[in-house]
XYZ file of C-alpha atoms in Angstrom:
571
model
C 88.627 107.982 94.316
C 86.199 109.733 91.884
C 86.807 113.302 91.058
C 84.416 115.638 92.244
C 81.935 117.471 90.534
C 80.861 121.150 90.123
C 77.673 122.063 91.010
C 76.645 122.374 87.131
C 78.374 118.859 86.105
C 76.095 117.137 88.975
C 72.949 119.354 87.660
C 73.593 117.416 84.097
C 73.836 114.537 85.439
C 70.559 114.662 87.445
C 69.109 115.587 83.884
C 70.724 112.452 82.663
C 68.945 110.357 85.283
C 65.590 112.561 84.842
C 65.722 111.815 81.009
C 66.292 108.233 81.497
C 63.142 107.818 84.239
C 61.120 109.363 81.345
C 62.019 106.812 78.972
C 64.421 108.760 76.952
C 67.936 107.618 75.720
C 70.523 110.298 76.291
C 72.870 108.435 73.868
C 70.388 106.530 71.316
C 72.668 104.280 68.800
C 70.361 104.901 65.261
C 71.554 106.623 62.311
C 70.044 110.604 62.165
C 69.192 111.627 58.826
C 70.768 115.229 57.850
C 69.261 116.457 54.785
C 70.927 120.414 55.208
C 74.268 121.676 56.771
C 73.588 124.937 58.306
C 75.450 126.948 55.240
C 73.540 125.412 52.648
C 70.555 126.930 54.228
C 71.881 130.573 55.445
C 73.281 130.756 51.622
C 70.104 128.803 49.699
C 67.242 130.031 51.216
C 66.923 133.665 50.069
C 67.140 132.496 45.985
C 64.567 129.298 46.435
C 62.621 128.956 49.905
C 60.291 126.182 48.937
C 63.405 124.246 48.496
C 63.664 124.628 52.526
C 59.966 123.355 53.591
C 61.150 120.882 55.540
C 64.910 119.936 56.469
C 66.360 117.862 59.044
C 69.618 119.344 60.968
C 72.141 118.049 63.844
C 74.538 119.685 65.629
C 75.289 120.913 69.359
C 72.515 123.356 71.239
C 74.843 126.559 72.026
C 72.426 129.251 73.213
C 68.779 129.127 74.248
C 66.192 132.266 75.026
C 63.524 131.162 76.686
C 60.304 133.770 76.970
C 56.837 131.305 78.056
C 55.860 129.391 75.393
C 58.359 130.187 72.528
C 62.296 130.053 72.853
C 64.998 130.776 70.496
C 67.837 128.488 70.232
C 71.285 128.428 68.204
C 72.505 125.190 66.902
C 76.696 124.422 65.600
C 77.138 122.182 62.804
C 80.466 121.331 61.390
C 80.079 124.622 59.089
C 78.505 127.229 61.003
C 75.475 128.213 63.208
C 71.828 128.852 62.254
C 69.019 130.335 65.169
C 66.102 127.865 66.087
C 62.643 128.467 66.861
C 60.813 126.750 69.373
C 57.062 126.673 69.670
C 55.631 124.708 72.918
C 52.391 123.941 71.018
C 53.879 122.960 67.320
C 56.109 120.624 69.400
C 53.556 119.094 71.245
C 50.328 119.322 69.547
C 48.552 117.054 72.618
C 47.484 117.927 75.923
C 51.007 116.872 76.986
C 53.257 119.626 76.611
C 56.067 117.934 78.776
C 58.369 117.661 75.850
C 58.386 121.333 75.825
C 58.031 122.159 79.765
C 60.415 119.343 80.901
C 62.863 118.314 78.578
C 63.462 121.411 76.022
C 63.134 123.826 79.495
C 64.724 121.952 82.354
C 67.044 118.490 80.980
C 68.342 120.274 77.875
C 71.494 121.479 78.732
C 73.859 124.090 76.633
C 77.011 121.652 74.600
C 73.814 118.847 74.178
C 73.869 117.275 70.551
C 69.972 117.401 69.346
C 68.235 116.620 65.799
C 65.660 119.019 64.750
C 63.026 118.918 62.073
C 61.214 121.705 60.483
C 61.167 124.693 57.898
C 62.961 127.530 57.623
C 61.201 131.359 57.786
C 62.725 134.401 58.382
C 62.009 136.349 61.486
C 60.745 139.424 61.664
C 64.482 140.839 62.414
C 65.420 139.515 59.489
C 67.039 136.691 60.101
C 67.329 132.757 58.849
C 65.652 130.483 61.169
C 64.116 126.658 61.502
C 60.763 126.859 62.832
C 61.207 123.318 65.139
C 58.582 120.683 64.267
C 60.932 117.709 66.234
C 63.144 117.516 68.319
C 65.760 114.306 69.578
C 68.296 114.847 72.309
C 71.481 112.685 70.288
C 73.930 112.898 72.959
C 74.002 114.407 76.332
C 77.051 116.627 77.203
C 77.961 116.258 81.104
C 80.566 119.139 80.979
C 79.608 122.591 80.559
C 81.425 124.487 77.794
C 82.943 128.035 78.561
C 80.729 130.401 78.098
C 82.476 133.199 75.642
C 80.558 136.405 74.964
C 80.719 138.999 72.546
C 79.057 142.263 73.211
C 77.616 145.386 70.918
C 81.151 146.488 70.408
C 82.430 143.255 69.024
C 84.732 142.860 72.757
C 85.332 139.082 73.394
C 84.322 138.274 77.222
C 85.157 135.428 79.039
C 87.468 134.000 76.193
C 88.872 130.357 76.312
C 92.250 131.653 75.322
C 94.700 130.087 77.808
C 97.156 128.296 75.592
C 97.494 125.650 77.610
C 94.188 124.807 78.140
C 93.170 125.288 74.520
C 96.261 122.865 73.705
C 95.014 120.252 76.368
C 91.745 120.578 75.646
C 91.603 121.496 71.764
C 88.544 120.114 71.167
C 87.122 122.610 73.487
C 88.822 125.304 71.372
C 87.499 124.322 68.477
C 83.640 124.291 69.724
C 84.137 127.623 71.043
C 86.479 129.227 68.871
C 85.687 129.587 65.367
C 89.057 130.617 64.023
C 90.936 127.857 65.518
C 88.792 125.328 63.081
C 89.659 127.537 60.247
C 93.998 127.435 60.662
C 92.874 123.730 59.897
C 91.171 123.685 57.154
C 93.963 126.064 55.708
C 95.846 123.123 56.630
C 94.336 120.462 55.069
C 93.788 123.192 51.859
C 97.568 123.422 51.732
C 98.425 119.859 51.811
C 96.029 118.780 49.483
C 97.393 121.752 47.016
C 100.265 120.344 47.384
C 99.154 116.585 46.455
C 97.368 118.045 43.397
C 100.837 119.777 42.098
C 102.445 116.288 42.759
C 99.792 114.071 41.136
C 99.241 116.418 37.791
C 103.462 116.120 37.571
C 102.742 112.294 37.668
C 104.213 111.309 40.564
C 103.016 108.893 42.929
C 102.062 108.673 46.919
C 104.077 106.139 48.751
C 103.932 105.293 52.438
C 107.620 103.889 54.196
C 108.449 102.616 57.661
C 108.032 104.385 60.843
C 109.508 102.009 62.876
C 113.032 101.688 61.590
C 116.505 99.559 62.800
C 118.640 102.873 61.596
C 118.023 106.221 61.861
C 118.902 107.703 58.750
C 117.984 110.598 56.737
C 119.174 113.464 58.630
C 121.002 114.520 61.217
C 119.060 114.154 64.827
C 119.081 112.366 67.717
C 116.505 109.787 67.538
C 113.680 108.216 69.819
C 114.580 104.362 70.594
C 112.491 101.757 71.059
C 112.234 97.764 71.263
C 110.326 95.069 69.398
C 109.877 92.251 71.755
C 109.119 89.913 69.290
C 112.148 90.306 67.021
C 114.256 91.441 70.861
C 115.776 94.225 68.735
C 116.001 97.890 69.309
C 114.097 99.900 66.562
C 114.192 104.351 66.145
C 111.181 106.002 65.617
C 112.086 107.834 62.091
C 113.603 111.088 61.900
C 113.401 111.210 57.962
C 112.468 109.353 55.638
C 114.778 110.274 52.785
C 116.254 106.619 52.247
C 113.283 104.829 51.829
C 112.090 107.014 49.068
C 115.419 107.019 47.535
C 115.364 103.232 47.689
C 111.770 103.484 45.277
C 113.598 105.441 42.780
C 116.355 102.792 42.743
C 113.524 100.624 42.302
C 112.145 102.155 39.343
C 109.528 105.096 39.755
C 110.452 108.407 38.297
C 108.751 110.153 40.947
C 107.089 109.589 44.386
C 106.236 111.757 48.059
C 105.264 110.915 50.921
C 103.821 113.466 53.360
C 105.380 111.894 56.835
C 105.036 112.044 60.653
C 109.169 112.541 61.693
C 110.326 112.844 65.040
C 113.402 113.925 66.491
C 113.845 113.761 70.246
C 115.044 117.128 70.683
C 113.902 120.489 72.383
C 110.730 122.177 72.188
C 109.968 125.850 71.412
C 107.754 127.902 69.649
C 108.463 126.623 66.087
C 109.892 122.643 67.022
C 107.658 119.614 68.330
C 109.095 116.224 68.243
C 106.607 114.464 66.659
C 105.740 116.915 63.026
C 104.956 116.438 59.411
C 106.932 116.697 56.539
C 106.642 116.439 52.845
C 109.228 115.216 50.692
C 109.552 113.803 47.162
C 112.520 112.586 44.832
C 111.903 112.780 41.021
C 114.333 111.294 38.421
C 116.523 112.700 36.111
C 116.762 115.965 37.747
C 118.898 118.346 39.674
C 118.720 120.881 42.412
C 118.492 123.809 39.621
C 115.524 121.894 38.685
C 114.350 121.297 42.254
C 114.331 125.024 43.027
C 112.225 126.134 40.121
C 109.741 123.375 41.008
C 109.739 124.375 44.785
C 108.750 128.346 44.052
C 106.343 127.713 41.870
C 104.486 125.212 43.833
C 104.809 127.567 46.942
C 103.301 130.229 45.143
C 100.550 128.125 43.543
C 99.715 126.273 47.162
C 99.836 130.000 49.020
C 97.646 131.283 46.450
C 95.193 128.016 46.585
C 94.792 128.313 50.418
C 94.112 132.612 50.591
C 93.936 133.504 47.150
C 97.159 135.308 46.867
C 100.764 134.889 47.099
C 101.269 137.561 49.913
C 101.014 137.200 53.472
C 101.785 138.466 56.869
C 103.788 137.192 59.026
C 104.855 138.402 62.441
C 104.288 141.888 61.203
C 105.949 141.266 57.836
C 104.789 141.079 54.462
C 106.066 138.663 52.667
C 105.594 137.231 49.180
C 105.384 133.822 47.593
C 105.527 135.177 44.219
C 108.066 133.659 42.363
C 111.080 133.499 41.557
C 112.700 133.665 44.788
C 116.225 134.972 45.549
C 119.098 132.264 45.398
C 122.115 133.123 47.350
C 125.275 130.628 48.101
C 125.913 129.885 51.553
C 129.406 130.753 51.965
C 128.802 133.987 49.956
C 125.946 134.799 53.172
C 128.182 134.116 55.615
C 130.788 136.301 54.207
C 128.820 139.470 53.618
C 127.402 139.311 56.821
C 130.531 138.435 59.027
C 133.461 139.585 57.335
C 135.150 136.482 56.840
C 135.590 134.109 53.665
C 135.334 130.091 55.347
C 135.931 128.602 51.503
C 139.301 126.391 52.339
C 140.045 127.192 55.936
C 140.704 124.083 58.134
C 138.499 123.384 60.965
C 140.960 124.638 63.403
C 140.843 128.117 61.639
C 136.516 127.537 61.710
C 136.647 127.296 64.894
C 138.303 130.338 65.920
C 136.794 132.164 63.318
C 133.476 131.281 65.611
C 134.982 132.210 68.719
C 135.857 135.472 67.425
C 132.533 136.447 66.173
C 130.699 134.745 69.368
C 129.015 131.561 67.911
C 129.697 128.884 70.890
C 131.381 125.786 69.824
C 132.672 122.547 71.094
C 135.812 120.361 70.188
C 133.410 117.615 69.243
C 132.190 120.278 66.321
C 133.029 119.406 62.840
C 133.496 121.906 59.863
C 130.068 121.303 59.041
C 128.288 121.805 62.288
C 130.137 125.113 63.154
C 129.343 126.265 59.741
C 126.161 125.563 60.368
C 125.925 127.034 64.107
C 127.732 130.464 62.011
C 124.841 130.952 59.140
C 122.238 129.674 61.744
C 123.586 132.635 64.361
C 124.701 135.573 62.115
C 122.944 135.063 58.720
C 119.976 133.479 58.796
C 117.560 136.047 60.540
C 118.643 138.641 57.541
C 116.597 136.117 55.247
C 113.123 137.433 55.872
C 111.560 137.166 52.084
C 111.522 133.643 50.506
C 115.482 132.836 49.647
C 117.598 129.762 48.582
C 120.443 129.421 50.066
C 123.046 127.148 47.613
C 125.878 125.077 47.917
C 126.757 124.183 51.279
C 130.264 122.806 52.508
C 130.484 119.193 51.624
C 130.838 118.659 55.112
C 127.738 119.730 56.152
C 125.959 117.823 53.969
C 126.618 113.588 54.023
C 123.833 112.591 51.821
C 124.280 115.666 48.388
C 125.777 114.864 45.699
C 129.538 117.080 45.447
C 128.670 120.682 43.306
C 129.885 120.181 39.801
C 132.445 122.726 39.687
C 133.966 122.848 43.328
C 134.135 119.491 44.797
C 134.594 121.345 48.295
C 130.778 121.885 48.276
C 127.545 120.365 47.414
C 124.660 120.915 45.298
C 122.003 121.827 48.045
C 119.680 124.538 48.784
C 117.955 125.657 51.854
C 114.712 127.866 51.747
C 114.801 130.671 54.395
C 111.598 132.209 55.059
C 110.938 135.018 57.731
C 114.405 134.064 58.947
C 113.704 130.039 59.190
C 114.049 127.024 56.990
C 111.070 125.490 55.359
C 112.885 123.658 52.662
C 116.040 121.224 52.423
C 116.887 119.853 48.846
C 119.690 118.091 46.745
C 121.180 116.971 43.780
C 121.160 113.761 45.158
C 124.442 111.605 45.919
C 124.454 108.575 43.859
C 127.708 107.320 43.717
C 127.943 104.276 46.309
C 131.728 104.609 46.911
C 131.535 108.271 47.996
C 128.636 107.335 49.807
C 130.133 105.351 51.866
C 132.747 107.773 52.540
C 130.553 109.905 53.853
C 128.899 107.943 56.373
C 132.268 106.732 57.267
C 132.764 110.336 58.082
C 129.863 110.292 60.152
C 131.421 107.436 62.051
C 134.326 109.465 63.098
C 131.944 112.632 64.655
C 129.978 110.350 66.392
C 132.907 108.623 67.744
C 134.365 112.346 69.159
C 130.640 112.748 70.949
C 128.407 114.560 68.128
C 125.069 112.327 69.223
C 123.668 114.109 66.000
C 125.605 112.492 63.531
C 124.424 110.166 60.918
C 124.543 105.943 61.006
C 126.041 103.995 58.516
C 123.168 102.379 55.936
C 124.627 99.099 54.941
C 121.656 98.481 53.056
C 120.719 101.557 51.455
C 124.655 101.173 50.119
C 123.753 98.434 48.694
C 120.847 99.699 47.151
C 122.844 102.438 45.637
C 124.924 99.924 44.437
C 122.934 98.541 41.809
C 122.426 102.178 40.431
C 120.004 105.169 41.630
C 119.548 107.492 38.276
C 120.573 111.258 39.083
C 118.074 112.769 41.453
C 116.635 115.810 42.906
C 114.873 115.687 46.178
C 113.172 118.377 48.587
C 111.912 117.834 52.096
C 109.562 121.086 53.121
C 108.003 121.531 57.064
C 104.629 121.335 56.710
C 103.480 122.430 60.404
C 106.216 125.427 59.664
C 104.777 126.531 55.803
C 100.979 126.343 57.352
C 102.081 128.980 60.261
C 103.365 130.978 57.385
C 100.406 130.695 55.675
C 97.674 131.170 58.684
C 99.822 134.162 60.632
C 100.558 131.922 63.292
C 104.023 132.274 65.624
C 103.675 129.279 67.360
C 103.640 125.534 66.105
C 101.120 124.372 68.609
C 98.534 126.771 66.720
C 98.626 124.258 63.696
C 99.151 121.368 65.076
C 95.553 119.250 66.321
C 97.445 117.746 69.685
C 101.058 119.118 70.311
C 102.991 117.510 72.573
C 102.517 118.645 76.581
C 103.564 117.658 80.045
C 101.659 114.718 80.731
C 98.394 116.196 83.013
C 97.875 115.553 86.695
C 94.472 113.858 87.149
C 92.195 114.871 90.247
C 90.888 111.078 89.950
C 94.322 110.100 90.018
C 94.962 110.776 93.481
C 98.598 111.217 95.197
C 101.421 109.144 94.803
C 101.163 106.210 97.872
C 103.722 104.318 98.906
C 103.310 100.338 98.699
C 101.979 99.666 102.523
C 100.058 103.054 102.018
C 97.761 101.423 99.275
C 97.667 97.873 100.902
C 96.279 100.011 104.148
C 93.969 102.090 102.331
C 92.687 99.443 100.167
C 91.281 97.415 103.131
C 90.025 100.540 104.290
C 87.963 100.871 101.058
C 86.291 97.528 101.613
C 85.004 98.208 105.379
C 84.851 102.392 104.831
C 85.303 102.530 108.597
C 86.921 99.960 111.293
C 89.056 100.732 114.486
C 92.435 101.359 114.529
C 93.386 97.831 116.065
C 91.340 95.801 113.435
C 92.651 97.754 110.762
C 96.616 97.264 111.809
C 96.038 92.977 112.309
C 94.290 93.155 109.383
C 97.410 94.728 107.582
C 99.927 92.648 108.836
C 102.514 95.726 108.922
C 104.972 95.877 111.565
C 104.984 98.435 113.818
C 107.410 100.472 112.478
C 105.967 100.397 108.947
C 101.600 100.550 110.336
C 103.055 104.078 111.972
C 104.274 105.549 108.524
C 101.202 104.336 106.355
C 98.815 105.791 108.972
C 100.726 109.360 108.661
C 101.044 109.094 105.287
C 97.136 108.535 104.787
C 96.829 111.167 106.907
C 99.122 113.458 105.563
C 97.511 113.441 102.363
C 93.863 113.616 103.817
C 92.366 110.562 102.995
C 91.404 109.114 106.226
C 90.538 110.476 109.199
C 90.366 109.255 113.071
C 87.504 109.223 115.556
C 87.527 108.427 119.050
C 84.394 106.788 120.917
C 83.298 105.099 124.019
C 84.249 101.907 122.150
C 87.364 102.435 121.058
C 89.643 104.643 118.349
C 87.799 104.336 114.532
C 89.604 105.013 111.382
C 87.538 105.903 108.267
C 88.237 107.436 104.654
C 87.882 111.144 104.712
């Protein structure tokens, strides 16, 4: 069942025919030479204008003024917009002027990609403009775009500013709003700012499984799936930490990867299950090390992308100017609930947590109710850039033990605005209390933490033939670029988040088996009579009567009587 068109969709597509009869190809396959983008004119033209005598521009038709023989016209490139001048008699210089009349006038439609050639002037209102020699239609647009206006007073009419259209339909949002295709090229800005720090330090880019047979890395319930040809079940990675630690057992001081995780988890306003991160391990260093590389870069990446080191966020200034604050976990939790957790058992955690109102659960290790503490009482206080150091050994299966208090680990956490953007270790290189650890793991899982980590049998043995002492820093790139562009929401930064999966018109409702074996025949013959249509089914009784409501019931067919007999046809 085709979907059915507006009134403007089946005016395009009578165009569409119309340009076809005249022997024009809506959708022509040749390469179109672009000699100017619209910003190398609008910024060129006033210091050299012979250098503008003729250019040759693409881009989609967005506005046209038609008054007799002239129009003005706006066309959008990939950089900006630039006004058009049409001429009916400089277009078509013979007696046939149908170029003009028919196709500019009457098939052109608003959204249509066209090629122009000409030379730029400035009007007499001052302002940049091609003078149009040619003209090619490039690709006809069948959908009209919304129509957004701005009036005298700068007041946005008509915006396209439903968030859940914009996310469905984002490349919609980027034709029509301009500042949504600037948030990514902030993005793109900050990841390559971040390569450049990366590559100058010498390390190198490295790319490591997706599809993996553990989940490893971090602790997060995973995504499964299955490889038919191998018949095993494989996790869609939710870090990739142990494949990059792997390469530095292997032998490079230094290597990153910038990586699409997922973690099948909830979704809000700053989590999506399928997100990028960056993270690199370098050699020969620790986490002391590790922070003083992760400020600076910060500062030097937020000062790349909007030429400073301060932004606003949510209201708040905050600055990437560095050095940041540093500030050990258990020290946080105590000055902002009373109570000292160094050395208490997990019995006395846990009613520590009840008593300040932080839910937990019996299957709740030390580490995850120290965790649910900061995360509920601390965390929000951390509004400028902070580390926070040396987490409980517990919560932390992968960091190497802190050098002078085996009880906790040498790891940091950036808190921004209240949130993490950074994870980081003196990485754990000693095999034996690796495995430990993960054994650890074993046991939470076992009590019904879904959360906790696998055991690595071959990343053990990996470690086992020596990984040099390590730093390494994982940072949330979709999170740092909201930072960065003032956006509170993660779909804002991301191209295509993930949505509920859209209900097609075309689609049609949901039939039942005998439904679609009914309605099928019916497609073939459009109309028969009730009695044809049931022998032709071959449905009892029983099951004809149901189809036929059900048909009904969702208004595809309809019945007719006549002299001749009772008719069924498709509605």
């Amino acid at each position: 069942m085709a979907r059915t068109l507006s009134e403007q969709e089946q005016v395009r597509r009578d165009a569409l025919t119309k340009l076809r009869n005249k022997g024009i190809e809506p959708y022509p396959a040749a390469e179109y030479k672009v000699s100017h983008k619209s910003t190398d004119i609008l910024k060129g033209f006033d210091a050299d204008e012979t250098a503008f005598a003729s250019v040759s521009i693409a881009g989609r038709f967005m506005t046209r003024r038609i008054m007799g023989k002239a129009s003005f016209g706006v066309m959008k490139d990939s950089f900006g917009e630039i006004q058009l001048y049409f001429n009916r008699d400089e277009i078509c210089e013979g007696e046939d002027k149908s170029l003009y009349n028919d196709v500019f006038k009457k098939m052109l439609d608003l959204g249509d990609f066209i090629g122009v050639k000409g030379s730029v002037f400035r009007t007499q209102t001052g302002e940049i403009s091609v003078n149009v020699k040619e003209f090619i239609l490039l690709s006809k647009s069948l959908r009209p775009l919304p129509t957004v206006k701005t009036d005298a007073d700068g007041k946005v009419h008509d915006a396209f500013s439903d968030p859940e259209l914009r996310y469905r339909q984002r490349y919609v949002d980027l034709i029509v709003n301009d500042s949504v295709k600037e948030i990514f090229t902030k993005r793109s800005k900050t990841m390559n700012s971040m390569r450049s720090v990366f590559d100058a330090a010498g390390y190198m880019e490295v790319e490591t499984p997706i599809l993996q047979p553990i989940p490893g890395g971090a602790a997060a319930r995973p995504f499964i799936t299955h490889h038919n040809a191998l018949d095993v079940p494989l996790y869609l990675r939710i870090a990739n930490e142990l494949y990059l630690k792997r390469l530095i057992v292997g032998g490079y001081d230094g290597v990153y990867e910038f990586a699409k995780d997922f973690r099948n988890e909830g979704m809000d306003k700053t989590h999506n299950p399928e997100f990028t991160v960056m993270e690199i391990y370098v050699a020969y260093k620790d986490y002391n090390w590790m922070m003083k590389f992760t400020e600076d870069m910060l500062e030097k990446v937020s000062t790349d992308v909007n030429g400073t080191s301060d932004i606003n966020f949510g209201g708040k200034d905050i600055s990437f100017k560095a050095p940041f604050a540093r500030v050990p976990m258990l020290t946080a939790i105590e000055e902002h609930t009373g109570h000292h957790l160094g050395g208490k058992s997990e019995d006395e955690i846990r009613s520590i947590a009840k008593s300040i109102g932080v839910e937990v659960d019996e299957t709740m290790g030390i580490g995850k109710m120290i965790d649910e503490i900061f995360g509920e009482k601390c965390e929000h206080h951390y509004v400028q850039p902070t580390f926070i150091t040396d987490y409980p050994v517990e919560m932390s299966p992968l960091c190497k033990r802190h050098r002078d208090d085996d009880s906790l680990t040498e790891r940091f956490e950036l808190i921004v605005n209240g949130k993490e953007l950074a994870n980081a270790y003196t990485e754990l290189n000693d095999p034996i209390d690796q495995r430990a650890r993960f054994e650890e793991q074993l046991k939470l899982s076992a009590a019904g933490d879904d959360e906790a980590m696998f055991i690595d049998q071959d990343f053990l043995r990996a470690l086992e033939y020596g990984m040099p002492p390590t730093s390494g820093m994982g940072i949330g790139i979709d999170r740092f670029v909201m930072m960065l562009t003032g956006q509170e929401s993660i779909q804002e930064v991301l191209f295509f988040p993930q949505m509920r999966p859209e209900k097609w018109e075309s689609e049609g409702p949901e039939l039942n088996d005998n439904e679609k074996a009914v309605f099928e025949i019916l497609e073939k013959e459009n109309r028969m009579t009730l009695e044809n249509l049931k022998a032709t089914s071959g449905l009892s009784n029983k099951q004809w009567d149901k189809s036929l409501k059900g048909l009904a019931k969702h208004g595809l067919t309809k019945v007719e009587k006549t002299e001749a007999g009772l008719f069924i046809e498709i509605a």
